[in-house]
Amino acid sequence: MGKESINERDAMKRALLLVLDGLGIGAMPDVLQTRSQDIPANTLGCILRYHPDLAIPTLTRLGLLNSLNHLPEKSIDLIASWGWCNLAYQGADSYLGHQEIMGAIPLDPQKTLISEKADEFESILKRQGFTISRPFSGKPLLCINDAIIIADNLEADAGQNINLTVCTDLIDFEEAINIGKIIRSNVQVARVIVFGGPGLTLSKILAHVEERKNGQIGVNSPALGVYNENLLVKHMGFGVNPDLQAASIFARADEEVFLDGKMADLIECDQAIRNPIVETHKLLDCIQTQFKTMKSGFIAATVQETDLAAHGGEIDRFATILETIDKFLFGFLSQMDSEDLLIITADHGNDPGLKTGLHTREITPLLVYSPTLPAIPLGGRDSLSDVGASLVEYFDLPKTQNGKSFITEINRGKNEI
């Protein structure tokens, strides 16, 4: 579908996909077998326990509490369809969660600690002319050209990701990405993440190295303070085909595509306009501006500070961010036209009450609103990829790799009213 066919439509359509990073609503059914530590996890439930008077009236009317309880609340005048999404990918990972949201079927990665690959990485990189050292004697952590640390990712499950923490004042970030590609081609972990920013020194990075009882050794990235507007990051996934994801499908149809917040770091789409904003207020202002000016297309935005708050066990901060989002949504809904669409979900859980600082394998909320669509229960979805499948169907675009659209179900409910 090209520009001419878009202009021939009777009405322009705009969509906002808002991902609330880490806002799980209860453990996945499979955690007893796969992640027993997550059995008690319920991120939203935790926030509500500590903040029973949480001021989220708009999210409540959109069905957030319904999705949490899996039950309709008769006393609430719901304005949106609601349900919940299961995670089809393994573990609890932002990258994989976002790929699935966009309609992908991520391949099952192979968990690998840096200790299992350090010797191999060192040999490969030395053959290609890089200088390799080991800052801690007898430890597998690698230092490349005195500017990059290769180690485990401490924010995900042991062996799930490998990080390259980069002193960008000492080495060009594109060169660091090329080194990351070498690592990526020699390991089957879910992600190889290359990241850094100005002001990082090798001594500062090494001062934030931690060892865990599960065998991990890596840099505590949140404590390092890299999550700010100067962050440079490249996520290299395993077995993901971006051409079959919603963002690329929209772009090929000459629709406007904006990737905001953490979404800008995680999703591949060359034609998209990216705004990798971390601070929630700035992110929401950016969304507001884009939505007002765009003619037809979609905004995919991820609020990252919820996840960062949970990593730090900051329950009060998490609650404040949810209230900030709720206030934004109150004004945003009033500006939506009849053909506009809003979808809210999450990528995994991150229960700050468990005090682990780690992601939790939880189902996620699903809230779907348009001024002309009815509010119906959508139940449990098999996969987050139903979100991407629904976005492309709403715009009459080709299908995503995976997912079953819920737009047909909502329209059926509209016809039955």
Short mmCIF file of C-alpha atoms in Angstrom, two decimals:
data_model
loop_
_atom_site.label_atom_id
_atom_site.label_comp_id
_atom_site.label_asym_id
_atom_site.label_seq_id
_atom_site.Cartn_x
_atom_site.Cartn_y
_atom_site.Cartn_z
CA MET A 1 0.00 0.00 0.00
CA GLY A 2 1.58 3.32 -1.04
CA LYS A 3 0.96 6.97 -0.30
CA GLU A 4 -1.72 7.32 -2.93
CA SER A 5 -3.87 4.57 -1.43
CA ILE A 6 -3.44 6.06 2.04
CA ASN A 7 -4.72 9.42 0.86
CA GLU A 8 -7.73 7.74 -0.73
CA ARG A 9 -8.97 6.46 2.61
CA ASP A 10 -12.18 7.97 3.99
CA ALA A 11 -10.47 8.68 7.29
CA MET A 12 -6.88 8.80 8.49
CA LYS A 13 -5.96 6.40 11.27
CA ARG A 14 -3.48 6.96 14.06
CA ALA A 15 -2.44 4.44 16.69
CA LEU A 16 -0.45 4.61 19.91
CA LEU A 17 1.10 1.44 21.30
CA LEU A 18 2.19 2.19 24.87
CA VAL A 19 4.34 -0.41 26.60
CA LEU A 20 4.71 -0.03 30.37
CA ASP A 21 8.03 -1.75 30.88
CA GLY A 22 7.92 -4.37 33.62
CA LEU A 23 4.24 -3.96 34.55
CA GLY A 24 3.34 -7.62 35.03
CA ILE A 25 0.04 -8.72 36.57
CA GLY A 26 0.90 -12.15 37.98
CA ALA A 27 3.16 -15.11 37.34
CA MET A 28 2.92 -17.03 34.10
CA PRO A 29 1.31 -20.48 34.47
CA ASP A 30 4.60 -22.17 33.56
CA VAL A 31 6.79 -20.65 36.29
CA LEU A 32 6.43 -23.69 38.54
CA GLN A 33 8.38 -25.65 35.94
CA THR A 34 10.57 -22.91 34.46
CA ARG A 35 11.22 -20.17 37.06
CA SER A 36 10.11 -21.18 40.54
CA GLN A 37 11.55 -17.96 41.97
CA ASP A 38 8.80 -16.07 40.14
CA ILE A 39 5.86 -17.98 41.61
CA PRO A 40 4.92 -15.11 43.99
CA ALA A 41 5.53 -12.38 41.38
CA ASN A 42 2.80 -9.82 40.73
CA THR A 43 4.21 -6.40 39.92
CA LEU A 44 0.96 -4.41 39.80
CA GLY A 45 -0.35 -6.29 42.80
CA CYS A 46 2.79 -5.29 44.72
CA ILE A 47 2.36 -1.62 43.84
CA LEU A 48 -1.27 -1.70 44.97
CA ARG A 49 -0.39 -3.40 48.26
CA TYR A 50 1.94 -0.57 49.15
CA HIS A 51 -0.26 2.09 47.54
CA PRO A 52 -3.90 1.00 47.95
CA ASP A 53 -5.04 4.54 47.07
CA LEU A 54 -3.01 4.65 43.84
CA ALA A 55 -4.53 7.43 41.72
CA ILE A 56 -5.03 5.75 38.33
CA PRO A 57 -8.69 6.49 37.43
CA THR A 58 -8.08 6.52 33.67
CA LEU A 59 -6.17 3.25 33.63
CA THR A 60 -8.93 1.81 35.80
CA ARG A 61 -11.62 2.85 33.30
CA LEU A 62 -9.46 1.37 30.54
CA GLY A 63 -9.63 -1.96 32.37
CA LEU A 64 -6.25 -2.31 34.11
CA LEU A 65 -7.72 -3.64 37.35
CA ASN A 66 -9.94 -5.99 35.37
CA SER A 67 -6.90 -7.44 33.65
CA LEU A 68 -5.18 -7.82 37.02
CA ASN A 69 -8.08 -9.73 38.55
CA HIS A 70 -9.22 -11.44 35.31
CA LEU A 71 -12.75 -10.48 36.33
CA PRO A 72 -15.16 -7.76 35.21
CA GLU A 73 -15.79 -5.02 37.75
CA LYS A 74 -19.48 -4.23 37.47
CA SER A 75 -19.11 -1.00 39.39
CA ILE A 76 -16.62 0.45 36.93
CA ASP A 77 -17.80 2.17 33.75
CA LEU A 78 -15.27 0.57 31.41
CA ILE A 79 -14.45 2.36 28.16
CA ALA A 80 -11.94 -0.13 26.68
CA SER A 81 -11.61 -3.79 25.86
CA TRP A 82 -9.37 -5.57 28.30
CA GLY A 83 -7.57 -8.87 28.75
CA TRP A 84 -4.10 -10.19 29.35
CA CYS A 85 -1.22 -11.61 27.32
CA ASN A 86 0.87 -14.68 27.98
CA LEU A 87 4.55 -14.65 27.08
CA ALA A 88 5.39 -17.02 24.24
CA TYR A 89 9.11 -16.32 24.55
CA GLN A 90 11.22 -17.97 27.24
CA GLY A 91 12.28 -16.11 30.36
CA ALA A 92 11.53 -12.47 31.14
CA ASP A 93 13.38 -10.18 28.79
CA SER A 94 12.68 -6.70 27.40
CA TYR A 95 14.23 -7.36 24.02
CA LEU A 96 12.36 -10.61 23.41
CA GLY A 97 9.16 -9.13 24.81
CA HIS A 98 9.30 -6.20 22.41
CA GLN A 99 10.06 -8.41 19.42
CA GLU A 100 7.04 -10.51 20.29
CA ILE A 101 4.84 -7.42 20.74
CA MET A 102 5.77 -6.42 17.20
CA GLY A 103 4.54 -9.78 15.90
CA ALA A 104 7.71 -11.87 15.84
CA ILE A 105 8.43 -15.43 16.94
CA PRO A 106 11.84 -15.16 18.62
CA LEU A 107 13.88 -18.35 18.46
CA ASP A 108 14.72 -20.05 21.73
CA PRO A 109 18.19 -18.80 22.69
CA GLN A 110 20.87 -20.83 24.43
CA LYS A 111 21.80 -19.52 27.86
CA THR A 112 25.54 -18.96 28.04
CA LEU A 113 27.65 -17.27 30.71
CA ILE A 114 30.70 -15.24 29.79
CA SER A 115 32.76 -17.79 31.74
CA GLU A 116 31.83 -20.41 29.12
CA LYS A 117 32.92 -18.30 26.13
CA ALA A 118 35.64 -15.94 27.39
CA ASP A 119 38.57 -18.03 26.11
CA GLU A 120 36.93 -18.45 22.71
CA PHE A 121 36.06 -14.74 22.45
CA GLU A 122 39.60 -13.80 23.45
CA SER A 123 41.12 -16.04 20.80
CA ILE A 124 38.78 -14.78 18.04
CA LEU A 125 39.30 -11.10 18.87
CA LYS A 126 43.09 -11.46 19.16
CA ARG A 127 43.21 -13.02 15.69
CA GLN A 128 41.42 -9.95 14.37
CA GLY A 129 43.99 -7.60 15.89
CA PHE A 130 42.30 -6.44 19.08
CA THR A 131 44.15 -6.03 22.36
CA ILE A 132 42.62 -8.20 25.08
CA SER A 133 43.20 -8.11 28.83
CA ARG A 134 41.51 -9.52 31.93
CA PRO A 135 41.19 -6.77 34.57
CA PHE A 136 40.50 -9.26 37.35
CA SER A 137 43.00 -12.09 37.50
CA GLY A 138 41.39 -15.49 37.11
CA LYS A 139 38.01 -13.99 36.12
CA PRO A 140 36.39 -14.33 32.66
CA LEU A 141 35.55 -10.63 32.25
CA LEU A 142 37.30 -9.27 29.12
CA CYS A 143 38.65 -5.78 28.34
CA ILE A 144 38.99 -4.86 24.66
CA ASN A 145 41.44 -2.14 23.56
CA ASP A 146 41.25 -0.64 27.07
CA ALA A 147 37.82 0.75 26.14
CA ILE A 148 35.21 -2.05 26.21
CA ILE A 149 34.22 -4.54 28.88
CA ILE A 150 32.60 -7.78 27.74
CA ALA A 151 30.68 -9.53 30.51
CA ASP A 152 27.36 -10.99 31.61
CA ASN A 153 24.19 -8.90 31.69
CA LEU A 154 23.15 -8.64 35.35
CA GLU A 155 19.64 -7.34 34.65
CA ALA A 156 18.38 -10.57 33.08
CA ASP A 157 18.53 -14.27 33.86
CA ALA A 158 21.96 -15.80 34.12
CA GLY A 159 23.27 -16.59 30.65
CA GLN A 160 20.49 -14.79 28.80
CA ASN A 161 22.45 -11.79 27.48
CA ILE A 162 26.03 -10.60 27.06
CA ASN A 163 26.90 -6.92 27.46
CA LEU A 164 29.59 -4.78 25.89
CA THR A 165 29.99 -1.69 28.06
CA VAL A 166 31.76 0.98 26.03
CA CYS A 167 33.87 4.03 26.91
CA THR A 168 32.65 6.07 23.94
CA ASP A 169 35.18 8.82 24.65
CA LEU A 170 37.93 6.30 23.87
CA ILE A 171 36.51 4.25 20.99
CA ASP A 172 34.06 5.01 18.19
CA PHE A 173 30.66 3.50 18.94
CA GLU A 174 30.41 2.05 15.44
CA GLU A 175 33.66 0.17 16.01
CA ALA A 176 32.21 -1.12 19.26
CA ILE A 177 29.15 -2.32 17.34
CA ASN A 178 31.40 -4.19 14.93
CA ILE A 179 33.04 -5.95 17.88
CA GLY A 180 29.55 -6.73 19.15
CA LYS A 181 28.73 -8.32 15.80
CA ILE A 182 31.73 -10.61 16.17
CA ILE A 183 30.47 -11.70 19.58
CA ARG A 184 26.93 -12.06 18.22
CA SER A 185 28.08 -14.42 15.48
CA ASN A 186 29.75 -16.71 18.00
CA VAL A 187 27.08 -17.13 20.68
CA GLN A 188 23.37 -17.96 20.74
CA VAL A 189 22.25 -15.93 23.76
CA ALA A 190 19.04 -13.92 23.44
CA ARG A 191 20.87 -10.61 23.09
CA VAL A 192 24.29 -9.10 22.69
CA ILE A 193 23.96 -5.52 23.93
CA VAL A 194 26.49 -2.81 23.05
CA PHE A 195 26.00 0.36 25.08
CA GLY A 196 27.78 3.32 26.58
CA GLY A 197 27.97 7.07 26.60
CA PRO A 198 30.19 10.10 27.21
CA GLY A 199 31.97 10.37 30.51
CA LEU A 200 32.39 6.65 31.06
CA THR A 201 35.91 5.65 32.04
CA LEU A 202 37.33 2.17 32.33
CA SER A 203 37.97 2.66 36.04
CA LYS A 204 34.36 3.75 36.61
CA ILE A 205 33.02 0.73 34.73
CA LEU A 206 35.28 -1.66 36.62
CA ALA A 207 34.20 -0.13 39.93
CA HIS A 208 30.67 -1.31 39.16
CA VAL A 209 31.57 -4.91 38.34
CA GLU A 210 29.73 -7.44 40.47
CA GLU A 211 29.81 -11.21 40.84
CA ARG A 212 26.69 -13.23 41.58
CA LYS A 213 26.27 -16.61 43.22
CA ASN A 214 24.65 -17.89 39.99
CA GLY A 215 27.97 -17.58 38.17
CA GLN A 216 27.41 -14.18 36.58
CA ILE A 217 30.07 -11.50 36.46
CA GLY A 218 29.18 -8.18 34.89
CA VAL A 219 28.65 -4.45 35.20
CA ASN A 220 25.75 -3.15 37.30
CA SER A 221 24.41 -0.87 34.56
CA PRO A 222 21.71 0.98 36.56
CA ALA A 223 24.25 1.78 39.29
CA LEU A 224 26.69 2.93 36.62
CA GLY A 225 24.17 5.61 35.66
CA VAL A 226 24.14 5.05 31.90
CA TYR A 227 20.35 5.20 31.48
CA ASN A 228 20.01 8.84 30.45
CA GLU A 229 19.52 10.95 27.33
CA ASN A 230 23.15 10.38 26.28
CA LEU A 231 22.86 6.59 26.17
CA LEU A 232 24.08 4.92 22.98
CA VAL A 233 22.84 1.36 22.63
CA LYS A 234 22.59 -1.41 20.04
CA HIS A 235 20.63 -4.59 20.75
CA MET A 236 21.54 -7.60 18.64
CA GLY A 237 18.90 -10.29 18.94
CA PHE A 238 18.91 -13.94 18.06
CA GLY A 239 16.80 -15.15 15.15
CA VAL A 240 14.53 -12.09 14.78
CA ASN A 241 13.27 -11.02 11.32
CA PRO A 242 12.30 -7.31 11.55
CA ASP A 243 10.77 -7.37 8.05
CA LEU A 244 7.85 -9.37 9.42
CA GLN A 245 7.22 -7.05 12.38
CA ALA A 246 4.58 -4.35 12.61
CA ALA A 247 6.99 -1.39 12.46
CA SER A 248 8.55 -2.51 9.17
CA ILE A 249 5.18 -3.42 7.70
CA PHE A 250 3.87 0.09 8.48
CA ALA A 251 7.00 1.68 7.04
CA ARG A 252 6.75 -0.27 3.77
CA ALA A 253 3.21 1.04 3.44
CA ASP A 254 4.53 4.62 3.72
CA GLU A 255 2.83 5.04 7.06
CA GLU A 256 4.50 7.25 9.64
CA VAL A 257 6.36 5.25 12.27
CA PHE A 258 7.70 6.66 15.53
CA LEU A 259 9.71 4.55 17.98
CA ASP A 260 9.99 6.27 21.35
CA GLY A 261 11.64 5.49 24.66
CA LYS A 262 13.16 2.04 25.03
CA MET A 263 11.25 0.99 21.90
CA ALA A 264 13.73 3.06 19.88
CA ASP A 265 16.61 0.95 21.18
CA LEU A 266 14.99 -2.45 20.72
CA ILE A 267 13.11 -2.46 17.40
CA GLU A 268 14.78 -2.45 13.98
CA CYS A 269 13.12 -0.24 11.36
CA ASP A 270 15.33 1.98 9.21
CA GLN A 271 12.51 4.32 8.17
CA ALA A 272 11.26 5.01 11.69
CA ILE A 273 11.83 8.26 13.54
CA ARG A 274 13.52 7.39 16.83
CA ASN A 275 13.42 9.19 20.16
CA PRO A 276 15.20 7.07 22.81
CA ILE A 277 13.92 9.10 25.75
CA VAL A 278 14.24 7.68 29.27
CA GLU A 279 12.60 10.38 31.42
CA THR A 280 8.85 9.74 31.53
CA HIS A 281 7.61 13.33 31.39
CA LYS A 282 9.73 14.06 28.31
CA LEU A 283 8.60 10.83 26.67
CA LEU A 284 4.92 11.61 27.18
CA ASP A 285 5.40 15.16 25.85
CA CYS A 286 7.10 13.69 22.77
CA ILE A 287 4.19 11.30 22.19
CA GLN A 288 1.71 14.14 22.52
CA THR A 289 3.53 16.26 19.93
CA GLN A 290 3.87 13.39 17.47
CA PHE A 291 0.23 12.39 17.75
CA LYS A 292 -0.96 15.93 17.08
CA THR A 293 1.16 16.33 13.96
CA MET A 294 0.96 12.88 12.35
CA LYS A 295 -1.60 12.19 9.64
CA SER A 296 -1.62 8.41 9.49
CA GLY A 297 0.56 5.80 11.15
CA PHE A 298 1.54 4.66 14.57
CA ILE A 299 3.65 5.50 17.58
CA ALA A 300 5.27 2.67 19.51
CA ALA A 301 6.55 3.96 22.85
CA THR A 302 7.96 2.27 25.93
CA VAL A 303 7.99 3.85 29.38
CA GLN A 304 11.29 2.58 30.78
CA GLU A 305 11.31 4.25 34.18
CA THR A 306 8.80 1.75 35.58
CA ASP A 307 11.31 -1.02 34.95
CA LEU A 308 14.22 1.04 36.25
CA ALA A 309 12.29 1.79 39.44
CA ALA A 310 11.60 -1.91 39.93
CA HIS A 311 15.25 -2.83 39.36
CA GLY A 312 16.08 -0.54 42.25
CA GLY A 313 13.25 -1.80 44.47
CA GLU A 314 11.71 1.71 44.36
CA ILE A 315 8.03 0.94 44.87
CA ASP A 316 7.07 4.56 45.56
CA ARG A 317 8.79 5.73 42.38
CA PHE A 318 7.00 3.04 40.37
CA ALA A 319 3.66 4.21 41.78
CA THR A 320 4.41 7.85 40.96
CA ILE A 321 5.24 6.98 37.36
CA LEU A 322 1.95 5.10 36.97
CA GLU A 323 0.07 8.15 38.27
CA THR A 324 1.98 10.36 35.81
CA ILE A 325 1.01 8.06 32.94
CA ASP A 326 -2.62 8.11 34.09
CA LYS A 327 -2.76 11.90 34.01
CA PHE A 328 -1.30 11.87 30.51
CA LEU A 329 -3.87 9.33 29.33
CA PHE A 330 -6.75 11.41 30.66
CA GLY A 331 -5.82 14.24 28.30
CA PHE A 332 -4.74 11.96 25.49
CA LEU A 333 -8.07 10.13 25.25
CA SER A 334 -9.94 13.39 24.80
CA GLN A 335 -7.84 14.19 21.72
CA MET A 336 -8.39 10.89 19.93
CA ASP A 337 -10.52 10.95 16.78
CA SER A 338 -13.05 8.27 15.90
CA GLU A 339 -10.55 6.17 13.89
CA ASP A 340 -7.69 6.41 16.37
CA LEU A 341 -6.49 3.41 18.39
CA LEU A 342 -4.73 3.02 21.74
CA ILE A 343 -3.17 -0.26 22.92
CA ILE A 344 -1.48 -0.61 26.31
CA THR A 345 0.53 -3.64 27.40
CA ALA A 346 3.87 -4.65 28.95
CA ASP A 347 6.81 -6.86 28.02
CA HIS A 348 7.29 -8.85 31.27
CA GLY A 349 7.10 -8.25 35.01
CA ASN A 350 9.54 -6.77 37.51
CA ASP A 351 8.11 -7.18 41.00
CA PRO A 352 10.00 -4.74 43.25
CA GLY A 353 8.55 -6.42 46.33
CA LEU A 354 10.70 -9.50 45.72
CA LYS A 355 13.84 -7.40 46.24
CA THR A 356 15.84 -9.28 43.60
CA GLY A 357 16.19 -6.42 41.12
CA LEU A 358 15.46 -8.92 38.34
CA HIS A 359 12.73 -9.24 35.74
CA THR A 360 9.92 -11.63 36.60
CA ARG A 361 8.09 -13.95 34.20
CA GLU A 362 4.57 -12.52 34.39
CA ILE A 363 1.55 -12.19 32.15
CA THR A 364 0.91 -8.63 31.02
CA PRO A 365 -2.18 -6.40 30.83
CA LEU A 366 -3.91 -5.73 27.52
CA LEU A 367 -6.05 -2.60 27.16
CA VAL A 368 -7.54 -1.58 23.79
CA TYR A 369 -9.41 1.68 23.26
CA SER A 370 -10.91 3.55 20.33
CA PRO A 371 -13.76 6.06 20.58
CA THR A 372 -15.92 3.93 18.27
CA LEU A 373 -15.08 0.47 19.61
CA PRO A 374 -16.98 -1.30 22.41
CA ALA A 375 -15.51 -2.44 25.72
CA ILE A 376 -15.46 -6.23 25.78
CA PRO A 377 -13.43 -8.87 27.67
CA LEU A 378 -10.68 -10.24 25.45
CA GLY A 379 -9.56 -12.94 27.88
CA GLY A 380 -6.09 -14.42 27.86
CA ARG A 381 -4.05 -14.18 24.66
CA ASP A 382 -1.55 -16.88 23.75
CA SER A 383 1.14 -14.41 22.82
CA LEU A 384 2.16 -10.76 22.97
CA SER A 385 2.36 -10.96 19.17
CA ASP A 386 -1.42 -10.53 19.07
CA VAL A 387 -0.66 -6.83 19.58
CA GLY A 388 1.37 -6.50 16.38
CA ALA A 389 -1.13 -8.63 14.47
CA SER A 390 -3.97 -6.35 15.60
CA LEU A 391 -2.18 -3.15 14.66
CA VAL A 392 -1.61 -4.22 11.06
CA GLU A 393 -5.16 -5.55 10.72
CA TYR A 394 -6.60 -2.28 12.00
CA PHE A 395 -4.75 -0.48 9.19
CA ASP A 396 -5.53 -3.17 6.59
CA LEU A 397 -1.85 -4.01 6.15
CA PRO A 398 -0.11 -7.37 5.52
CA LYS A 399 0.09 -9.79 8.42
CA THR A 400 2.90 -10.02 10.93
CA GLN A 401 4.92 -13.21 11.31
CA ASN A 402 2.84 -14.34 14.27
CA GLY A 403 -0.21 -13.35 16.26
CA LYS A 404 -3.98 -13.49 16.21
CA SER A 405 -5.71 -10.13 15.88
CA PHE A 406 -8.22 -9.14 18.53
CA ILE A 407 -9.64 -6.36 16.33
CA THR A 408 -11.99 -8.85 14.68
CA GLU A 409 -13.27 -9.91 18.10
CA ILE A 410 -13.86 -6.32 19.18
CA ASN A 411 -15.64 -5.49 15.93
CA ARG A 412 -17.80 -8.56 16.39
CA GLY A 413 -18.75 -7.23 19.80
CA LYS A 414 -19.55 -3.88 18.21
CA ASN A 415 -21.90 -5.53 15.73
CA GLU A 416 -23.64 -7.46 18.51
CA ILE A 417 -24.43 -4.32 20.50
#
